[in-house]
Amino acid sequence: MVAGAPRVFVSHLAGVPVFDPNGDQVGRVRDLVAMLRVGGRPPRLLGLVVEVLSRRRIFLPMTRVTGIESGQVITTGVVNMRRFEQRPTERLVLGEFLDRRVRLVETGEEVTVLDVSIQQLPARRDWEIDKYFVRKGKGGALRRKGETLTVEWSAVSGFSLQEDGQGAESLVATFERLRPTDVANALHHLSPKRRAEVAAALDDDRLADVLEELPEDDQVEIIGKLQEERAADVLEAMDPDDAADLLSELPEEDKERLLTLMRPDDAADVRRLMSYEERTAGGLMTTEPIILRPDATVADALARVRQADLSPALAAQVYVCRSPDETPTGKYLGTVHFQRLLRDPPYALVSSIVDSDLVPLTPDTPLPAVTSYLAAYNLVSVPVVDESGSLLGAVTVDDVLDHLLPEDWRETDFHSEEGVARGR
């Protein structure tokens, strides 16, 4: 759904089919999962509970929903088949919001929630609850005689958390307003017990982002306290290079067990990264840069660059390769920088504007040489190519900085005290 599209009432989603991009049915919607937030912020929609054909109920994150329209839900096609388990910070919209007795803020009058509408935020993949359809009057058999009305989320009390709550639910809701780096710093200073409680309450994608910003000891501690299936899910959600770094810190038997539980494609990327020396281009690179075929257009490239989950360093350029267009690719042809994409017409082919002058790095290039390369050519990312000419990945400047800074740099407070103060 895009900004300005009609809102969707959740009662209309109950039982609707869920399809993958090829039109094959994945299952049916059985509920929606939301998280309450502190202050006056509306509840955030985390995902859908989908009953697949085997009657197992799984969780489908909203980040993997590409469309809700015409009585159907369309997904990216990537579905985790692990059985859905509700966490302490999660609320089921159909199961817990509907038929709930709440109060109107203006009059204090008690009303019954009959339905809830959701809407996608402009230019983002986040969804939130924006309105409630309520009925005035007493509950029970007499409730149908009362007046019905649709009100803004802010007009109803009972769907937000208190700022001073000390449970994991309130703490996680407070952390939501912070960047992953600031959450990681706050998490680092909690007791191990509280750290485990908060980690258990965070959703997989958020926990993955936070783990990437934590010191290695905290990463190992947290991943070791998660159930193995969930630990594998979180590792899948991490950038492959960060997941490889974390797994390399675990005992061999734990590492292999988690890799076995991961999706085969994700595990293959991580295993490949772990085969390189740590302080080389191969050990530093990510296997998920933006890759386009020669017949892609500038418009195609800009659409890929706009993806919200890309880091600024990865979004600064696209790499043009012959098929296959997943690492390791076919022949690497060159790079197109973001500024060049802005200067050329949308219909131009990326193959006509590719920069093939810069020599890519080999996976065994040592860290000092990678650093010098980025500095010499004023780049934020550099391609890594094997001896056959296939693109293996890209090293970004943030990964290089991680290895140039002192080992304990993440444990300093200079980058987060102000951010945490703003979040209180």
Coordinates of C-alpha atoms in Angstrom, one line a residue:
M1 CA 0.0 0.0 0.0
V2 CA 1.3 3.4 -0.8
A3 CA 0.7 6.7 1.0
G4 CA -2.8 8.0 0.2
A5 CA -4.3 4.6 -0.5
P6 CA -7.5 3.6 1.2
R7 CA -7.0 2.2 4.7
V8 CA -7.4 -1.5 5.4
F9 CA -9.7 -2.7 8.2
V10 CA -8.2 -5.8 9.8
S11 CA -11.5 -7.7 9.9
H12 CA -11.4 -7.7 6.1
L13 CA -8.0 -9.5 6.3
A14 CA -9.1 -12.5 8.4
G15 CA -8.9 -15.6 6.2
V16 CA -7.7 -13.8 3.0
P17 CA -5.2 -15.8 1.0
V18 CA -1.5 -15.0 0.9
F19 CA 0.4 -15.4 -2.4
D20 CA 4.0 -15.4 -3.4
P21 CA 5.2 -13.3 -6.4
N22 CA 4.6 -16.3 -8.7
G23 CA 0.9 -16.5 -7.8
D24 CA 1.2 -19.6 -5.7
Q25 CA -0.8 -19.6 -2.5
V26 CA 1.3 -19.7 0.7
G27 CA -1.6 -19.8 3.2
R28 CA -4.3 -17.6 4.8
V29 CA -4.2 -14.7 7.3
R30 CA -5.3 -15.8 10.8
D31 CA -4.2 -12.7 12.8
L32 CA -2.0 -9.6 12.8
V33 CA 0.8 -9.0 15.3
A34 CA 1.3 -5.5 16.8
M35 CA 3.5 -3.9 19.4
L36 CA 2.3 -1.2 21.7
R37 CA 4.5 1.9 22.0
V38 CA 5.2 4.5 24.7
G39 CA 3.6 7.9 24.8
G40 CA 1.1 8.9 22.2
R41 CA 2.5 6.8 19.3
P42 CA 0.1 4.4 17.6
P43 CA 0.8 0.7 17.8
R44 CA 3.2 -0.6 15.2
L45 CA 2.2 -3.6 13.0
L46 CA 5.0 -6.2 13.1
G47 CA 3.5 -8.8 10.8
L48 CA 0.9 -11.4 10.0
V49 CA 0.1 -14.8 11.5
V50 CA -0.4 -17.0 8.4
E51 CA -1.7 -20.5 8.5
V52 CA 0.1 -22.4 5.7
L53 CA -1.3 -25.4 3.9
S54 CA 0.1 -27.9 6.5
R55 CA -2.1 -26.0 9.1
R56 CA 1.0 -24.7 10.8
R57 CA 0.8 -21.1 11.8
I58 CA 3.9 -19.0 11.0
F59 CA 4.9 -15.4 11.3
L60 CA 5.2 -13.2 8.2
P61 CA 7.0 -9.8 8.9
M62 CA 5.4 -6.8 7.3
T63 CA 8.8 -6.1 5.7
R64 CA 8.1 -9.1 3.5
V65 CA 4.6 -7.9 2.5
T66 CA 4.6 -6.2 -0.9
G67 CA 0.9 -5.6 -1.3
I68 CA -2.5 -5.8 0.4
E69 CA -5.3 -5.4 -2.1
S70 CA -8.4 -7.0 -3.7
G71 CA -8.8 -9.5 -0.9
Q72 CA -5.3 -10.9 -1.0
V73 CA -1.8 -10.4 0.5
I74 CA 1.3 -10.6 -1.7
T75 CA 4.7 -11.4 -0.2
T76 CA 8.3 -11.3 -1.4
G77 CA 8.3 -15.1 -1.5
V78 CA 10.7 -15.5 1.4
V79 CA 8.8 -17.3 4.1
N80 CA 10.2 -18.7 7.4
M81 CA 8.3 -21.9 8.2
R82 CA 9.1 -21.9 11.9
R83 CA 6.0 -22.1 14.0
F84 CA 4.7 -18.7 15.3
E85 CA 5.2 -18.1 19.0
Q86 CA 3.8 -14.9 20.5
R87 CA 6.4 -12.9 22.5
P88 CA 5.7 -10.9 25.6
T89 CA 5.8 -7.6 23.8
E90 CA 3.5 -8.7 21.0
R91 CA -0.3 -8.3 20.8
L92 CA -2.7 -10.2 18.5
V93 CA -4.9 -7.6 16.8
L94 CA -7.9 -9.8 16.0
G95 CA -7.5 -11.9 19.2
E96 CA -6.8 -9.0 21.7
F97 CA -7.8 -5.7 20.2
L98 CA -11.3 -6.4 18.9
D99 CA -14.2 -6.5 21.4
R100 CA -11.9 -4.7 23.9
R101 CA -13.5 -2.1 26.2
V102 CA -11.6 1.2 26.1
R103 CA -12.3 4.9 26.7
L104 CA -12.6 7.9 24.5
V105 CA -10.0 10.5 25.6
E106 CA -12.3 13.5 25.2
T107 CA -15.3 12.3 27.1
G108 CA -14.1 9.4 29.2
E109 CA -17.0 7.4 27.8
E110 CA -16.4 3.6 27.6
V111 CA -16.7 2.1 24.1
T112 CA -16.1 -1.3 22.4
V113 CA -13.6 -1.7 19.7
L114 CA -15.3 -3.4 16.7
D115 CA -12.5 -3.0 14.1
V116 CA -9.1 -1.5 13.6
S117 CA -7.6 0.0 10.4
I118 CA -3.9 -0.2 9.4
Q119 CA -1.9 2.0 7.1
Q120 CA 1.6 2.0 5.7
L121 CA 3.8 5.0 6.5
P122 CA 4.8 7.2 3.6
A123 CA 8.1 6.2 1.8
R124 CA 8.7 3.5 4.4
R125 CA 7.9 -0.2 4.9
D126 CA 6.6 0.3 8.4
W127 CA 2.9 -0.1 9.1
E128 CA 0.9 1.1 12.1
I129 CA -2.6 1.2 13.4
D130 CA -4.2 4.5 12.5
K131 CA -8.0 4.3 13.4
Y132 CA -10.5 2.4 15.5
F133 CA -14.1 1.6 14.7
V134 CA -15.9 1.7 18.0
R135 CA -19.4 1.4 19.4
K136 CA -20.8 3.4 22.2
G137 CA -22.9 2.0 25.0
K138 CA -22.5 -1.0 27.2
G139 CA -21.0 -4.3 26.1
G140 CA -22.7 -7.6 25.8
A141 CA -26.1 -8.1 24.3
L142 CA -27.0 -4.4 24.3
R143 CA -23.9 -3.1 22.5
R144 CA -25.5 -3.3 19.1
K145 CA -27.9 -0.5 20.1
G146 CA -25.1 2.0 20.5
E147 CA -23.8 4.6 18.1
T148 CA -20.8 3.5 16.0
L149 CA -18.0 5.8 14.9
T150 CA -14.5 5.8 13.5
V151 CA -11.9 7.7 15.6
E152 CA -8.2 8.4 15.4
W153 CA -5.9 6.2 17.4
S154 CA -5.1 9.2 19.6
A155 CA -8.8 9.5 20.6
V156 CA -8.7 6.2 22.4
S157 CA -6.9 5.4 25.7
G158 CA -5.6 1.9 26.5
F159 CA -3.4 1.2 23.5
S160 CA -0.1 2.7 24.6
L161 CA 2.5 2.0 27.3
Q162 CA 3.5 4.2 30.2
E163 CA 6.9 5.9 29.8
D164 CA 8.1 4.7 33.3
G165 CA 7.3 1.0 32.8
Q166 CA 10.1 -1.3 33.8
G167 CA 9.0 -4.4 32.0
A168 CA 10.7 -5.6 28.8
E169 CA 7.6 -4.5 26.9
S170 CA 8.1 -0.8 27.9
L171 CA 11.8 -1.0 27.5
V172 CA 11.6 -2.5 24.0
A173 CA 9.0 0.2 23.0
T174 CA 11.3 2.9 24.3
F175 CA 14.3 1.4 22.4
E176 CA 12.2 1.5 19.2
R177 CA 12.8 5.2 18.9
L178 CA 16.6 4.8 18.9
R179 CA 19.1 3.8 16.2
P180 CA 20.5 0.3 16.5
T181 CA 23.9 1.7 17.6
D182 CA 22.2 3.5 20.6
V183 CA 20.1 0.4 21.5
A184 CA 23.3 -1.7 21.4
N185 CA 25.0 0.7 23.8
A186 CA 22.0 0.7 26.2
L187 CA 21.8 -3.0 26.0
H188 CA 25.5 -3.4 26.7
H189 CA 25.1 -1.6 30.1
L190 CA 22.1 -3.7 31.2
S191 CA 22.5 -6.7 33.5
P192 CA 22.8 -10.1 31.7
K193 CA 19.3 -11.0 32.9
R194 CA 17.7 -7.8 31.5
R195 CA 19.8 -8.0 28.4
A196 CA 18.4 -11.5 27.7
E197 CA 14.9 -10.4 28.4
V198 CA 15.1 -7.5 26.0
A199 CA 16.8 -9.6 23.3
A200 CA 14.1 -12.2 23.6
A201 CA 11.4 -9.5 23.1
L202 CA 12.9 -7.8 20.1
D203 CA 11.8 -9.0 16.7
D204 CA 14.3 -10.9 14.5
D205 CA 15.2 -8.0 12.2
R206 CA 15.6 -5.5 15.0
L207 CA 17.7 -7.9 17.1
A208 CA 19.9 -8.6 14.0
D209 CA 20.5 -4.9 13.5
V210 CA 21.4 -4.4 17.2
L211 CA 23.7 -7.5 17.4
E212 CA 25.7 -6.1 14.5
E213 CA 26.5 -3.0 16.7
L214 CA 27.4 -4.9 19.9
P215 CA 30.8 -6.0 21.2
E216 CA 31.7 -9.7 20.3
D217 CA 31.3 -10.9 23.9
D218 CA 27.7 -9.5 24.1
Q219 CA 26.9 -11.0 20.7
V220 CA 28.0 -14.5 21.8
E221 CA 26.2 -14.2 25.1
I222 CA 22.9 -13.2 23.5
I223 CA 22.9 -15.6 20.7
G224 CA 23.8 -18.4 23.1
K225 CA 20.7 -17.7 25.2
L226 CA 18.2 -17.8 22.3
Q227 CA 16.5 -21.0 21.2
E228 CA 18.5 -22.5 18.4
E229 CA 15.8 -22.1 15.8
R230 CA 15.4 -18.5 16.6
A231 CA 19.2 -17.9 16.8
A232 CA 19.3 -19.3 13.2
D233 CA 16.6 -16.9 12.1
V234 CA 18.4 -13.9 13.6
L235 CA 21.6 -14.9 11.9
E236 CA 19.7 -15.1 8.6
A237 CA 18.5 -11.5 9.2
M238 CA 22.0 -10.2 9.8
D239 CA 24.3 -9.1 7.1
P240 CA 26.2 -12.2 6.0
D241 CA 29.6 -10.7 6.9
D242 CA 28.4 -9.9 10.4
A243 CA 26.8 -13.3 10.8
A244 CA 30.1 -14.9 9.7
D245 CA 32.1 -12.9 12.3
L246 CA 29.7 -13.9 15.1
L247 CA 29.7 -17.6 14.2
S248 CA 33.5 -17.6 14.0
E249 CA 33.5 -16.7 17.8
L250 CA 31.4 -19.8 18.7
P251 CA 32.6 -23.3 19.4
E252 CA 32.8 -25.5 16.3
E253 CA 29.9 -27.7 17.2
D254 CA 27.6 -24.8 18.0
K255 CA 28.6 -23.1 14.7
E256 CA 27.8 -26.1 12.6
R257 CA 24.5 -26.7 14.4
L258 CA 23.3 -23.2 13.7
L259 CA 24.5 -23.3 10.1
T260 CA 22.5 -26.4 9.6
L261 CA 19.4 -24.7 10.9
M262 CA 19.8 -21.7 8.6
R263 CA 18.3 -21.6 5.1
P264 CA 20.7 -23.3 2.7
D265 CA 21.3 -20.1 0.6
D266 CA 22.1 -18.0 3.6
A267 CA 24.3 -20.7 5.2
A268 CA 26.2 -21.0 1.9
D269 CA 27.0 -17.3 1.9
V270 CA 28.2 -17.4 5.5
R271 CA 30.3 -20.5 5.0
R272 CA 32.0 -18.8 1.9
L273 CA 32.8 -15.7 4.0
M274 CA 34.2 -17.8 6.8
S275 CA 36.6 -19.5 4.4
Y276 CA 38.6 -16.3 3.9
E277 CA 41.1 -14.8 6.3
E278 CA 39.5 -12.2 8.6
R279 CA 41.6 -9.2 7.7
T280 CA 41.3 -9.6 4.0
A281 CA 38.9 -8.3 1.4
G282 CA 37.2 -11.7 1.3
G283 CA 36.8 -11.7 5.1
L284 CA 35.5 -8.1 5.2
M285 CA 33.1 -8.1 2.2
T286 CA 29.3 -8.5 2.2
T287 CA 27.9 -10.9 -0.4
E288 CA 24.7 -8.8 -0.9
P289 CA 25.7 -5.7 -2.9
I290 CA 23.3 -4.3 -5.6
I291 CA 23.8 -6.3 -8.8
L292 CA 22.3 -5.6 -12.2
R293 CA 22.5 -7.2 -15.6
P294 CA 23.8 -5.1 -18.5
D295 CA 20.3 -4.7 -20.0
A296 CA 18.9 -3.0 -16.8
T297 CA 18.1 0.6 -17.1
V298 CA 18.9 3.6 -14.9
A299 CA 15.3 3.5 -13.7
D300 CA 15.9 -0.1 -12.6
A301 CA 19.1 0.9 -10.7
L302 CA 17.4 3.8 -8.9
A303 CA 14.6 1.6 -7.8
R304 CA 17.1 -0.8 -6.3
V305 CA 19.0 2.0 -4.6
R306 CA 15.8 3.3 -3.0
Q307 CA 15.4 0.1 -0.9
A308 CA 15.0 1.1 2.7
D309 CA 17.1 -1.7 4.2
L310 CA 20.2 -0.8 2.3
S311 CA 23.1 1.0 4.1
P312 CA 24.2 4.3 2.5
A313 CA 27.5 2.7 1.6
L314 CA 25.9 -0.1 -0.4
A315 CA 23.3 2.2 -2.0
A316 CA 26.1 4.5 -3.3
Q317 CA 26.8 2.3 -6.4
V318 CA 25.5 -0.7 -8.4
Y319 CA 27.6 -3.4 -9.9
V320 CA 27.0 -4.6 -13.4
C321 CA 27.5 -8.3 -14.1
R322 CA 26.4 -10.9 -16.6
S323 CA 24.0 -13.6 -15.4
P324 CA 23.8 -15.1 -12.8
D325 CA 23.1 -11.9 -10.8
E326 CA 23.7 -13.3 -7.3
T327 CA 27.2 -13.7 -5.9
P328 CA 29.3 -15.3 -7.2
T329 CA 28.0 -13.7 -10.4
G330 CA 28.8 -14.1 -14.0
K331 CA 31.5 -11.8 -15.5
Y332 CA 31.9 -8.5 -13.6
L333 CA 31.7 -5.6 -16.1
G334 CA 32.1 -2.6 -13.8
T335 CA 30.5 -0.1 -11.4
V336 CA 27.9 2.6 -11.8
H337 CA 28.0 5.3 -9.1
F338 CA 24.9 6.9 -7.7
Q339 CA 25.8 10.4 -9.0
R340 CA 26.0 9.1 -12.5
L341 CA 22.6 7.5 -12.2
L342 CA 21.2 10.9 -11.3
R343 CA 22.8 12.5 -14.4
D344 CA 21.5 10.1 -17.1
P345 CA 18.0 9.5 -18.4
P346 CA 15.9 6.8 -16.8
Y347 CA 15.8 4.7 -20.1
A348 CA 19.6 4.6 -20.5
L349 CA 21.1 1.1 -20.0
V350 CA 23.5 0.8 -17.1
S351 CA 25.9 -1.0 -19.5
S352 CA 26.3 2.3 -21.4
I353 CA 27.5 4.2 -18.4
V354 CA 29.5 1.6 -16.5
D355 CA 32.8 2.6 -15.0
S356 CA 35.2 -0.2 -15.9
D357 CA 38.5 1.7 -15.2
L358 CA 38.8 0.9 -11.5
V359 CA 40.5 -2.4 -11.0
P360 CA 38.5 -4.6 -8.5
L361 CA 40.2 -6.2 -5.5
T362 CA 40.9 -9.9 -5.1
P363 CA 39.5 -11.7 -2.0
D364 CA 43.0 -12.2 -0.5
T365 CA 43.8 -8.4 -0.6
P366 CA 45.0 -7.5 2.9
L367 CA 43.2 -4.9 5.0
P368 CA 45.9 -2.1 4.7
A369 CA 45.6 -2.4 0.9
V370 CA 41.8 -2.2 1.0
T371 CA 42.0 0.9 3.2
S372 CA 44.5 2.6 0.8
Y373 CA 42.3 1.7 -2.2
L374 CA 39.2 3.3 -0.6
A375 CA 41.1 6.4 0.4
A376 CA 43.0 6.8 -2.9
Y377 CA 39.8 6.7 -5.0
N378 CA 37.5 8.4 -2.5
L379 CA 35.1 5.4 -2.5
V380 CA 32.7 4.1 0.2
S381 CA 32.6 0.6 -1.3
V382 CA 34.8 -1.5 -3.6
P383 CA 34.0 -4.7 -5.5
V384 CA 35.8 -8.0 -4.8
V385 CA 36.3 -10.3 -7.8
D386 CA 37.7 -13.8 -8.1
E387 CA 40.3 -15.1 -10.6
S388 CA 37.6 -16.0 -13.1
G389 CA 36.2 -12.5 -13.1
S390 CA 33.0 -13.2 -11.1
L391 CA 31.9 -10.7 -8.5
L392 CA 32.1 -12.2 -5.0
G393 CA 30.9 -9.2 -3.0
A394 CA 31.8 -5.7 -1.9
V395 CA 33.8 -4.2 1.0
T396 CA 32.2 -1.1 2.5
V397 CA 34.0 1.6 4.4
D398 CA 32.1 0.9 7.6
D399 CA 33.4 -2.7 7.7
V400 CA 36.9 -1.3 7.2
L401 CA 36.5 1.2 10.0
D402 CA 35.4 -1.6 12.4
H403 CA 38.8 -3.2 11.9
L404 CA 40.8 0.0 12.1
L405 CA 39.3 1.3 15.4
P406 CA 40.4 0.0 18.8
E407 CA 38.8 -3.3 19.7
D408 CA 36.8 -1.7 22.6
W409 CA 35.4 1.2 20.6
R410 CA 31.9 -0.1 20.8
E411 CA 32.0 0.1 24.6
T412 CA 32.6 3.8 24.7
D413 CA 29.6 6.1 25.4
F414 CA 30.5 9.1 23.2
H415 CA 28.3 8.0 20.3
S416 CA 25.1 7.2 22.3
E417 CA 24.6 9.0 25.6
E418 CA 22.9 11.8 23.9
G419 CA 20.7 9.4 21.8
V420 CA 19.7 7.5 24.9
A421 CA 18.8 10.7 26.7
R422 CA 16.5 11.7 23.8
G423 CA 14.8 8.4 24.0
R424 CA 13.8 8.7 27.7

